[in-house]
Coordinates of C-alpha atoms in Angstrom, one line a residue:
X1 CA 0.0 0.0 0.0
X2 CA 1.2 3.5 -0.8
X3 CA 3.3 5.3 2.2
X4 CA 1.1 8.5 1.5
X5 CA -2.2 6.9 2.1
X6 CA -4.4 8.8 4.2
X7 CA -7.2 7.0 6.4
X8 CA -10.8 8.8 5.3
X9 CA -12.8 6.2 7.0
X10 CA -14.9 7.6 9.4
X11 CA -13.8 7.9 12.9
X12 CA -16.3 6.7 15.4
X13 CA -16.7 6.0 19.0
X14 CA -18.2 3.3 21.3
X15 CA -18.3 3.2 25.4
X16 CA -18.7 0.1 27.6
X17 CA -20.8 1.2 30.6
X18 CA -19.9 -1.9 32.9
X19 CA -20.5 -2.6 36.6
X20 CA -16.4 -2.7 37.4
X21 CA -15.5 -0.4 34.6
X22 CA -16.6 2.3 31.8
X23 CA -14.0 2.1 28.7
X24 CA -14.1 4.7 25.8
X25 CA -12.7 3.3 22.7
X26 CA -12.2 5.1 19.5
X27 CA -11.1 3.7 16.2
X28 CA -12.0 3.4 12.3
X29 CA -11.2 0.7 9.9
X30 CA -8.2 1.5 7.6
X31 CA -7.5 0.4 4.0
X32 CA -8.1 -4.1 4.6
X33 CA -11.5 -3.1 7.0
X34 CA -9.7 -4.1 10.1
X35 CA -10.3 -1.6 13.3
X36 CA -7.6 0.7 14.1
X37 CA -7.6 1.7 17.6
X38 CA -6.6 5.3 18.3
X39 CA -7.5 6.1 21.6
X40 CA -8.8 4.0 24.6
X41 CA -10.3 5.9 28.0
X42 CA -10.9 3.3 31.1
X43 CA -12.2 4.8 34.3
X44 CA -13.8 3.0 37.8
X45 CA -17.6 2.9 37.3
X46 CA -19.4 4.0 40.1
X47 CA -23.1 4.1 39.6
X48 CA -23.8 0.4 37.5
X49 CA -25.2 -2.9 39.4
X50 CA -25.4 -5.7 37.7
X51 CA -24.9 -4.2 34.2
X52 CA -27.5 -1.8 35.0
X53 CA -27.3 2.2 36.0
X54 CA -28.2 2.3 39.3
X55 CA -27.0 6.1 39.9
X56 CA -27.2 8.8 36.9
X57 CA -25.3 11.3 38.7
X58 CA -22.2 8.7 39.7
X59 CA -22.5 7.5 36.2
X60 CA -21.9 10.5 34.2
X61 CA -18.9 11.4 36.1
X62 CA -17.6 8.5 34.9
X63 CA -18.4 8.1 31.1
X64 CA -17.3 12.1 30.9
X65 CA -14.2 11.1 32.8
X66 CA -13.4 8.4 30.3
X67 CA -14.3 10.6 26.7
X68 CA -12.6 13.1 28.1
X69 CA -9.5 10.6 28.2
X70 CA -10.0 9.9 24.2
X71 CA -10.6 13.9 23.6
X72 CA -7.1 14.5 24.8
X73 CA -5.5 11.5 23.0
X74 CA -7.4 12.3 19.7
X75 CA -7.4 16.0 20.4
X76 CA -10.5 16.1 18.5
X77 CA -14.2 16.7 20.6
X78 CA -16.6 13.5 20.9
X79 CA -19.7 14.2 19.6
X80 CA -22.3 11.0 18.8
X81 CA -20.8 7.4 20.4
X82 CA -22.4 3.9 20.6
X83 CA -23.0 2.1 23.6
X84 CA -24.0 -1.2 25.3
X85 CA -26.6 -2.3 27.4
X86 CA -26.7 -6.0 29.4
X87 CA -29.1 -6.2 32.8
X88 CA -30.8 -9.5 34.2
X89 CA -33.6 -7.9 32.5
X90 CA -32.8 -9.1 29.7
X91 CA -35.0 -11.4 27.5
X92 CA -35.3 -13.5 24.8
X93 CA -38.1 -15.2 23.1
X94 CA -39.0 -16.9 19.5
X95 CA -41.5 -15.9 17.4
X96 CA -43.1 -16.9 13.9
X97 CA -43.9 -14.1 11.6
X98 CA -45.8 -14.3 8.5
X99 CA -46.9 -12.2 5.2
X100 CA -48.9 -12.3 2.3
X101 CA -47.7 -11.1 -0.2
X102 CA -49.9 -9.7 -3.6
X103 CA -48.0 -11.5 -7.1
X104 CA -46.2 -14.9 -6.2
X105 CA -44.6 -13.8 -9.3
X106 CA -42.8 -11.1 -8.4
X107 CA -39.1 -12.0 -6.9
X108 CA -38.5 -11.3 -3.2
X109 CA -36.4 -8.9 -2.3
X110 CA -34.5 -7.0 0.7
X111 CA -37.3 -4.6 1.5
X112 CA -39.9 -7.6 1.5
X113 CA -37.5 -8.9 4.3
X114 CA -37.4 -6.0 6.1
X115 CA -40.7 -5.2 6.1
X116 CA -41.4 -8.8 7.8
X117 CA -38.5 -8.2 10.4
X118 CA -40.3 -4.4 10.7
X119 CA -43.7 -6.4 11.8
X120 CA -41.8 -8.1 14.7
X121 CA -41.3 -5.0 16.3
X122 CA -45.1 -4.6 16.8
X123 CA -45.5 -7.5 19.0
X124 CA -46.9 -7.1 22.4
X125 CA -45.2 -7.4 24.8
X126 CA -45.8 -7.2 29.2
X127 CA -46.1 -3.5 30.4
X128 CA -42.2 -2.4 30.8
X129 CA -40.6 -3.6 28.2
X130 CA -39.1 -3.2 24.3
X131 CA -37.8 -5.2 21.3
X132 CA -34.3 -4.3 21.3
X133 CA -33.1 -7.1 18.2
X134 CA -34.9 -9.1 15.8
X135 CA -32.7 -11.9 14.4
X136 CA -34.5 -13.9 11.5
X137 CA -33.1 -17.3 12.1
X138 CA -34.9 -19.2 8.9
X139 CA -37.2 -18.6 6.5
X140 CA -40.2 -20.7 4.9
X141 CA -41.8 -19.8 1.2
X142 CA -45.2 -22.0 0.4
X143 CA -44.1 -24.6 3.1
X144 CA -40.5 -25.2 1.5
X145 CA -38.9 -24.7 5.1
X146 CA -35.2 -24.2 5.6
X147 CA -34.1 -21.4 3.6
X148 CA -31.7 -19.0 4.8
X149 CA -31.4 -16.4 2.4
X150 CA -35.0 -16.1 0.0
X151 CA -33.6 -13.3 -2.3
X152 CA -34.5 -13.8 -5.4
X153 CA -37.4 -16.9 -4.6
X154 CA -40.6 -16.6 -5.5
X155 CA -44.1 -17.3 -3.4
X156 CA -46.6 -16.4 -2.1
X157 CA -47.0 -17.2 2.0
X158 CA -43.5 -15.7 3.1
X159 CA -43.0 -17.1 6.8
X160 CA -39.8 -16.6 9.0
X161 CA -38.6 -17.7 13.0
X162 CA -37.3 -15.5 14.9
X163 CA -35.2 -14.5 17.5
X164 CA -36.3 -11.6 19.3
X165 CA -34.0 -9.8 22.4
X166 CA -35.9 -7.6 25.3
X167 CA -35.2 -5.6 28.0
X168 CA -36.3 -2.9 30.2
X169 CA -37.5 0.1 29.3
X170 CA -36.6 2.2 31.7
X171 CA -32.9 0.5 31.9
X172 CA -32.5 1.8 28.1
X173 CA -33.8 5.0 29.2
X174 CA -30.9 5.7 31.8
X175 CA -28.3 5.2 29.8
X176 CA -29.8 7.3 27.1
X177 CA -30.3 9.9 29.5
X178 CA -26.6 9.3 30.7
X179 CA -25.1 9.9 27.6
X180 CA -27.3 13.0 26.9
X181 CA -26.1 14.2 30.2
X182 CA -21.9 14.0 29.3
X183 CA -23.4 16.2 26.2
X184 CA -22.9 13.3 23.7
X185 CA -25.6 12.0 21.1
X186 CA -26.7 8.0 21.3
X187 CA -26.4 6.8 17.6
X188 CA -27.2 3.1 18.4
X189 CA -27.7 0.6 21.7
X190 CA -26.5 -2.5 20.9
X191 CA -27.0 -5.9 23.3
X192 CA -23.4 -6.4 24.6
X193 CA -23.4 -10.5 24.6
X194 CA -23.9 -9.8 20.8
X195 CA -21.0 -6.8 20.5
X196 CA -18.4 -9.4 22.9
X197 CA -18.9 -12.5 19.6
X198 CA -18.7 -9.5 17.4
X199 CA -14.5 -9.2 18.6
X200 CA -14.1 -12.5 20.0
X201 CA -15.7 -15.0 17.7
X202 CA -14.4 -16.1 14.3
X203 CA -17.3 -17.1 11.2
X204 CA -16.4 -20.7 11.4
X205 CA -16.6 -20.9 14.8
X206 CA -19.9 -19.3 14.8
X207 CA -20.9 -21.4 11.5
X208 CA -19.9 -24.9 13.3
X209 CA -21.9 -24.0 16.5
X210 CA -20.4 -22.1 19.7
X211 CA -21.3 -20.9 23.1
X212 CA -19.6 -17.5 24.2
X213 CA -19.5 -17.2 27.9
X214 CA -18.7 -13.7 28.9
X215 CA -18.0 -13.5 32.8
X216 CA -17.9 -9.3 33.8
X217 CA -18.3 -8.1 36.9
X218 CA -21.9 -8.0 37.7
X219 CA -23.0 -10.5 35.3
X220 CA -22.2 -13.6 33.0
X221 CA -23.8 -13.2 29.3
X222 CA -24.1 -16.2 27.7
X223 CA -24.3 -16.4 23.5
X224 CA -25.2 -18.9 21.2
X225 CA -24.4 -19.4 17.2
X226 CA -25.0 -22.0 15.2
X227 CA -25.0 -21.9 11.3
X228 CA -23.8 -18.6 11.7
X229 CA -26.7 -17.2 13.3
X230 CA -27.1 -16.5 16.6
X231 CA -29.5 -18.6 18.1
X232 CA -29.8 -17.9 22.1
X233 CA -29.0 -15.1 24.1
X234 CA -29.1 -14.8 28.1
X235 CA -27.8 -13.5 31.5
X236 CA -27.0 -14.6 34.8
X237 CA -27.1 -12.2 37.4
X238 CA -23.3 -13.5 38.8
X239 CA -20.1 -12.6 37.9
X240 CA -16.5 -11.6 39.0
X241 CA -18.2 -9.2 41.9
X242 CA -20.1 -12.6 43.0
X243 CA -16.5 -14.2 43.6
X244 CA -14.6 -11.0 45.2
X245 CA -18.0 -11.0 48.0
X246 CA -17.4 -14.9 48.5
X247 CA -13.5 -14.3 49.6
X248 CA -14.5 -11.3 51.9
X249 CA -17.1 -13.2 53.8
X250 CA -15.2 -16.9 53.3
X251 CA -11.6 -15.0 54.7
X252 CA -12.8 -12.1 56.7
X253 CA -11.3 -9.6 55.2
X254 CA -12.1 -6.2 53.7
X255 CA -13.4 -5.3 50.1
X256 CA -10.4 -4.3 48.6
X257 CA -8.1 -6.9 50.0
X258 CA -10.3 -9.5 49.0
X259 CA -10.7 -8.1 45.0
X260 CA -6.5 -7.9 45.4
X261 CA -6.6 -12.1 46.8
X262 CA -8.8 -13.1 43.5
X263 CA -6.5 -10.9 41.0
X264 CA -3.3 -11.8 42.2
X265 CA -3.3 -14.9 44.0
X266 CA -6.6 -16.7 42.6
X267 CA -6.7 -20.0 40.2
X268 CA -10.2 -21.1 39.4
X269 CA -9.1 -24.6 40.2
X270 CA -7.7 -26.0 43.4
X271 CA -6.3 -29.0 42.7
X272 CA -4.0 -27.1 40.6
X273 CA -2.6 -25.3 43.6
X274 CA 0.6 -27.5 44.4
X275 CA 2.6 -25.8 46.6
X276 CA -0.1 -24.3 49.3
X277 CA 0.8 -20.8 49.9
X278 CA 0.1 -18.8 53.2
X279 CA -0.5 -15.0 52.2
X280 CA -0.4 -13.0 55.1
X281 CA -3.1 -10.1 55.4
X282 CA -2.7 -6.5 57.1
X283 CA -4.8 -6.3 59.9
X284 CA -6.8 -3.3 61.2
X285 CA -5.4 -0.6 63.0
X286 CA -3.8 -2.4 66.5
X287 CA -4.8 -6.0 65.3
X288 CA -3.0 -8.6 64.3
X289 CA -2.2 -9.5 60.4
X290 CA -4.2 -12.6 58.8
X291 CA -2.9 -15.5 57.4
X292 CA -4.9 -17.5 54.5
X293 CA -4.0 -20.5 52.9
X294 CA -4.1 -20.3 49.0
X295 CA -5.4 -23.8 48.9
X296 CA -9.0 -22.3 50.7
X297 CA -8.6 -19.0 48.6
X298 CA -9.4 -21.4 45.6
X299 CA -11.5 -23.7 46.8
X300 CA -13.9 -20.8 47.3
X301 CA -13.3 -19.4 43.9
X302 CA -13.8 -22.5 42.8
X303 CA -17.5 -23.3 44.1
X304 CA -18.9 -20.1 43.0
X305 CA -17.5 -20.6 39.4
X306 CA -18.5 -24.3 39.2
X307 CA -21.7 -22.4 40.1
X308 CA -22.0 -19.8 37.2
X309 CA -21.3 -22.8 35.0
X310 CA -24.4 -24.8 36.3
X311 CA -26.2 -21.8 34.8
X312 CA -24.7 -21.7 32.0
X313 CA -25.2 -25.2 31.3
X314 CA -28.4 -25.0 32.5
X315 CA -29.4 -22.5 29.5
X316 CA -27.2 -24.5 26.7
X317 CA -29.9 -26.9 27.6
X318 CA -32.8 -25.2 27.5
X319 CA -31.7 -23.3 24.0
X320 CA -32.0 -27.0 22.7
X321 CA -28.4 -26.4 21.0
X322 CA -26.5 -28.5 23.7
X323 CA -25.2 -31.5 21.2
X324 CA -24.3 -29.1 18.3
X325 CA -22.1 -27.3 20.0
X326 CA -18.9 -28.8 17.8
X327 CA -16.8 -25.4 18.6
X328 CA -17.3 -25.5 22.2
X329 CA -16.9 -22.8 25.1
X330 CA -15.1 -19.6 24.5
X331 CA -14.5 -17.7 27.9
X332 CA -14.3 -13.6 27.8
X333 CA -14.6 -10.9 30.2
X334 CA -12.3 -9.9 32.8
X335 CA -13.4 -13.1 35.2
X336 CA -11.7 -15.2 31.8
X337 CA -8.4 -14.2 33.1
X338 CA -8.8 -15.6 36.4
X339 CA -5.8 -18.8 36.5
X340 CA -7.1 -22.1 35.7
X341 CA -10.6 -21.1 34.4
X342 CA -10.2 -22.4 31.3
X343 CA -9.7 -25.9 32.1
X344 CA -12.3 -25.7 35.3
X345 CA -14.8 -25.0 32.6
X346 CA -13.5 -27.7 30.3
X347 CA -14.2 -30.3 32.8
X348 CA -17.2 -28.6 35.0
X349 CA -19.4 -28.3 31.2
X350 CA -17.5 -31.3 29.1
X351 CA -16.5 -29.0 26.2
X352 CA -13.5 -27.9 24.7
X353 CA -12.7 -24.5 25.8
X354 CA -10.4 -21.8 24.9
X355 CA -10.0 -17.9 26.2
X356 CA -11.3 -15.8 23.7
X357 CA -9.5 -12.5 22.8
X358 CA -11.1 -9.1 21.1
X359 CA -8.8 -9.2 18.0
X360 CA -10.6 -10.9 15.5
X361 CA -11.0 -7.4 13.2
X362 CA -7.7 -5.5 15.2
X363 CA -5.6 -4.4 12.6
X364 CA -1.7 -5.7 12.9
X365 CA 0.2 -3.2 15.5
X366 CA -2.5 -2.9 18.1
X367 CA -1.6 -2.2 21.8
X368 CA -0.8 -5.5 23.7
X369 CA -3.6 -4.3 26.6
X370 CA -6.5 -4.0 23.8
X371 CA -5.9 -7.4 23.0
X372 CA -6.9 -8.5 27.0
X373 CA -10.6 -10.0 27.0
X374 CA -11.7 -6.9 29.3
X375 CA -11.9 -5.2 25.9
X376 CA -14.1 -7.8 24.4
X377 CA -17.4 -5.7 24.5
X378 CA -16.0 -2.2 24.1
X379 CA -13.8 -3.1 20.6
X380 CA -17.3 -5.4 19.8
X381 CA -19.3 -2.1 20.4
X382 CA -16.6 -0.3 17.7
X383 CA -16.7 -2.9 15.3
X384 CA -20.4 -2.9 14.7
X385 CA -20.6 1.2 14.6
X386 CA -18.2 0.9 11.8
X387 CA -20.1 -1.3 9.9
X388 CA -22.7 1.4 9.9
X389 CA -21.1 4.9 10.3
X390 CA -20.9 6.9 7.2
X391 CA -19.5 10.0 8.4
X392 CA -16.6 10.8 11.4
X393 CA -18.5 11.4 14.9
X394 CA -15.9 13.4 16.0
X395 CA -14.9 17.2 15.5
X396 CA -11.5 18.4 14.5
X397 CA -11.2 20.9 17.5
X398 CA -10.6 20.2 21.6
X399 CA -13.1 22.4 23.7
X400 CA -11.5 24.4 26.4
X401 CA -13.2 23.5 29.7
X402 CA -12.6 19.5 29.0
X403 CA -9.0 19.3 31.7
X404 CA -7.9 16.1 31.8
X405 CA -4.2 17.0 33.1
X406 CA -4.9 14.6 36.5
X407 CA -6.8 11.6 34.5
X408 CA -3.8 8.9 33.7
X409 CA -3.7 7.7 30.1
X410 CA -4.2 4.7 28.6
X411 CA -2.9 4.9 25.6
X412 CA -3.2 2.5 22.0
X413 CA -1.1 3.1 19.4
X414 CA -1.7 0.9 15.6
X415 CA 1.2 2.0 13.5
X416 CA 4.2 1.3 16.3
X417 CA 5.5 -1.9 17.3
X418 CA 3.8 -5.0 17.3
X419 CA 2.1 -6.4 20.4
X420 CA 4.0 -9.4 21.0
X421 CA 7.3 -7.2 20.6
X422 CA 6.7 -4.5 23.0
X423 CA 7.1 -5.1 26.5
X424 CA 6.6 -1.6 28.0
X425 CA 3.5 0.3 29.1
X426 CA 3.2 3.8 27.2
X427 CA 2.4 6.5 29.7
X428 CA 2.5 10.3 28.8
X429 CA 4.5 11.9 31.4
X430 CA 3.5 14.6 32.9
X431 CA 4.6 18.1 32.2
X432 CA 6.8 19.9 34.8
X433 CA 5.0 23.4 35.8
X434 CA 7.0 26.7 35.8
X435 CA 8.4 26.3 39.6
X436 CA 9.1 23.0 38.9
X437 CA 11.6 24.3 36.1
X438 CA 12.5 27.2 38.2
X439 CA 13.1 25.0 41.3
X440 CA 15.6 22.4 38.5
X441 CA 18.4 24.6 38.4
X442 CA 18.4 25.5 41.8
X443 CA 18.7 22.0 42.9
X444 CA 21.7 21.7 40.6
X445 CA 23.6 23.9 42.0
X446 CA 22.7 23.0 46.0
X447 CA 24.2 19.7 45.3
X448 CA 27.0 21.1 43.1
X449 CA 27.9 22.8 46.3
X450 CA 27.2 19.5 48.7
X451 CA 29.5 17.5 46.6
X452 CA 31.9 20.7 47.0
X453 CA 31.7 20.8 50.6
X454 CA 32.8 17.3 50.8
X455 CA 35.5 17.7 49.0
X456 CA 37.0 20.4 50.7
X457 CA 36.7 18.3 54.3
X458 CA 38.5 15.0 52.8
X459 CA 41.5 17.5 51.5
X460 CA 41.9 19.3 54.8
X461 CA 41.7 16.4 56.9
X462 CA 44.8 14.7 54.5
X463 CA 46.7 18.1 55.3
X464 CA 46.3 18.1 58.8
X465 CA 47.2 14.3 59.1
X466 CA 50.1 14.6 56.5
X467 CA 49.6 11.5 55.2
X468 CA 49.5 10.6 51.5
X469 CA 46.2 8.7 52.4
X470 CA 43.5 7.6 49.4
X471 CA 40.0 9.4 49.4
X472 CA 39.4 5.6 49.5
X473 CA 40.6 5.3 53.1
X474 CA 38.4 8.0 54.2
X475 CA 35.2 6.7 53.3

């Protein structure tokens, strides 16, 4: 490709509004259609439970914190972004659609499709709640069933299955007000089970039959292809802030040390812990430390996972798919990176399993911490807003009052080094103020004079002891 190329792909925008997290990514797709990240914004969320906002106020502080992260990296201002949206109160439910349509002869096209998808949308459904996807799963023309793709057929009754998503309404209207809050405009909500397969998930894996497992903080989404459609969707209420409340109450020990245990000394299976470890916790103020055996620190991980996985088996089941799996389990989400999860799973659900990692569209040179399954939903959530974007969502100019001096970067560069060659973290430094500068020189000079000082000592004390002593000695 030519040296002078310049990207004109649209630059867009997604944010993951998590119960552990909220992560800002912005990218666009360069000259192949693979995603080019160019800036990434991950702050603490505050006001989400369970994948759903619990506190506006807590939660606009947060997503504003994070665009305001991409702003200064881009040094362009934010203007429309696409988000996710997960909850236990989400749904899903099959339906048969029909239509008639007026001259058999005629060829069926796109719009006849869409109008049949369009009539889905008018289903009733209980007091609360809205269609948020319609997935057409396969189609039926004068009782010829199995057809994928009708284009082009002709008939008369056209009939269709489908797979329809719901959720709250008043859920999706949080995070819409939310975002209208930080000052942004919603283009799109997209179900984040759906945006995690997007990055992680390959076409033959989701054309032999797969089960995505996506373990976050306040919940585990669970996604089902098959034929390369997706077939069931679902959510279980536990996830990796299920486990951290199991070592607090199990070990006794505060919030924060017990989130530290599960990250750093955790492994999802206990008979792989060999050599058992005591790790010694600070007490409180004027108490005594703790010591916890690693063996127990597992063992405890371990039931509350093996847990999450009845679930999850429990819904492979009832989506009827559980025997045409042939691709197995694919683990994302930060709980994935927990040690030994991977094979607990293997054995626990009697699939083949593997981790699965958001670079599926990443074009080559991406950041080695995009590629970490934390990022699964967030670069899912960019992918499918470039598949639909046809103009940049950002504006070519920094607004004034956005200071983001004390906010630590996280930076991603695409046309650097390769992932698996670079073994530093990039962090902008920050810039030294005017005292600082003033104060630089002045510091010079007080230990020019120090080492002066010391000097002069060591020679007078040579003189008075005549001796033709080494400065050696005299240290």
């Amino acid at each position: 490709m030519d040296s002078t190329y310049k990207n004109n792909n649209p630059i867009v925008v997604a944010i993951d509004i998590g119960t552990t997290k909220i992560c800002a990514v912005a990218g666009q797709r360069n000259f192949y259609g693979k995603l080019e990240i160019l800036a990434v914004g991950k702050v603490e969320s505050e006001g989400v439970l369970r994948g759903v906002v619990s506190n506006i106020e807590k939660t606009v502080r947060s997503i504003s914190d994070a665009i305001r992260i991409v702003e200064q990296k881009l040094k362009k201002t934010v203007k429309v972004v696409h988000v996710g949206i997960a909850g236990q109160h989400i749904k899903s439910l099959q339906h048969k659609g029909s239509r008639l349509r007026d001259n058999g002869d005629v060829d069926i096209s796109r719009r006849g499709l869409q109008l049949l998808i369009h009539d889905m949308y008018k289903l009733v459904l209980p007091p609360g709640d809205k269609i948020l996807h319609v997935f057409p799963q396969e189609y039926t023309i004068d009782n010829e069933q199995g057809i994928i793709d009708p284009v082009g057929m002709s008939g008369v009754r056209l009939e269709a299955n489908f797979h329809i998503i719901t959720g709250q309404i008043t859920a999706s209207n949080n995070i819409t007000r939310c975002i209208e809050k930080v000052g942004l405009k919603l283009s799109e909500m997209t179900l984040e089970p759906i945006a995690s397969a997007a990055s992680v998930l390959s076409d033959e894996e989701k054309e032999a039959g797969i089960a995505l497992i996506d373990i976050g903080g306040g919940t585990t989404d669970i996604t089902i292809y098959y034929e390369g459609i997706i077939r069931h969707t679902a959510v279980i209420p536990f996830g990796g802030n299920a486990i951290t409340k199991d070592i607090k109450e199990g070990c006794n020990v505060m919030q924060n040390q017990a989130e530290k245990l599960k990250v750093k000394f955790g492994c999802a299976l206990a008979d792989e812990v060999f050599d058992d470890k005591i790790i010694t916790i600070p007490g409180l103020k004027g108490r005594e430390n703790k010591e916890i055996s690693q063996k127990n620190l597992s063992l405890i991980i371990q039931a509350r996972l093996e847990e999450i996985f009845d679930y999850v088996m429990w819904d492979i089941q009832r989506s009827g798919y559980e025997r045409k799996l042939t691709g197995g389990l694919v683990l994302t989400g930060g709980g994935s990176l927990l040690a030994g999860i991977e094979k607990l799973a293997s054995l626990h659900c009697g699939y083949e399993t593997r981790i699965g990692l958001p670079i599926e569209h990443l074009a080559h040179g991406y950041h080695e911490n995009v590629s970490s399954p934390i990022y699964a939903t967030a670069i899912g959530l960019l992918y499918e807003a470039s598949l639909h974007a046809t103009e940049s969502e950002v504006e070519d100019r920094l607004p004034d009052y956005r200071d983001t001096s004390n906010i630590p970067l996280e930076l991603a560069p695409t046309h650097s080094t390769p992932h698996y060659a670079r073994k530093e973290t990039v962090v902008d430094a920050p810039k030294a103020t005017a005292q600082q500068a003033e104060a630089k020189p002045q510091k010079e000079e007080e230990d020019v004079n120090k080492v002066s000082w010391g000097r002069g000592v060591m020679d007078k004390m040579k003189e008075m002891m005549s001796s033709n002593w080494e400065d050696s000695d005299l240290r």
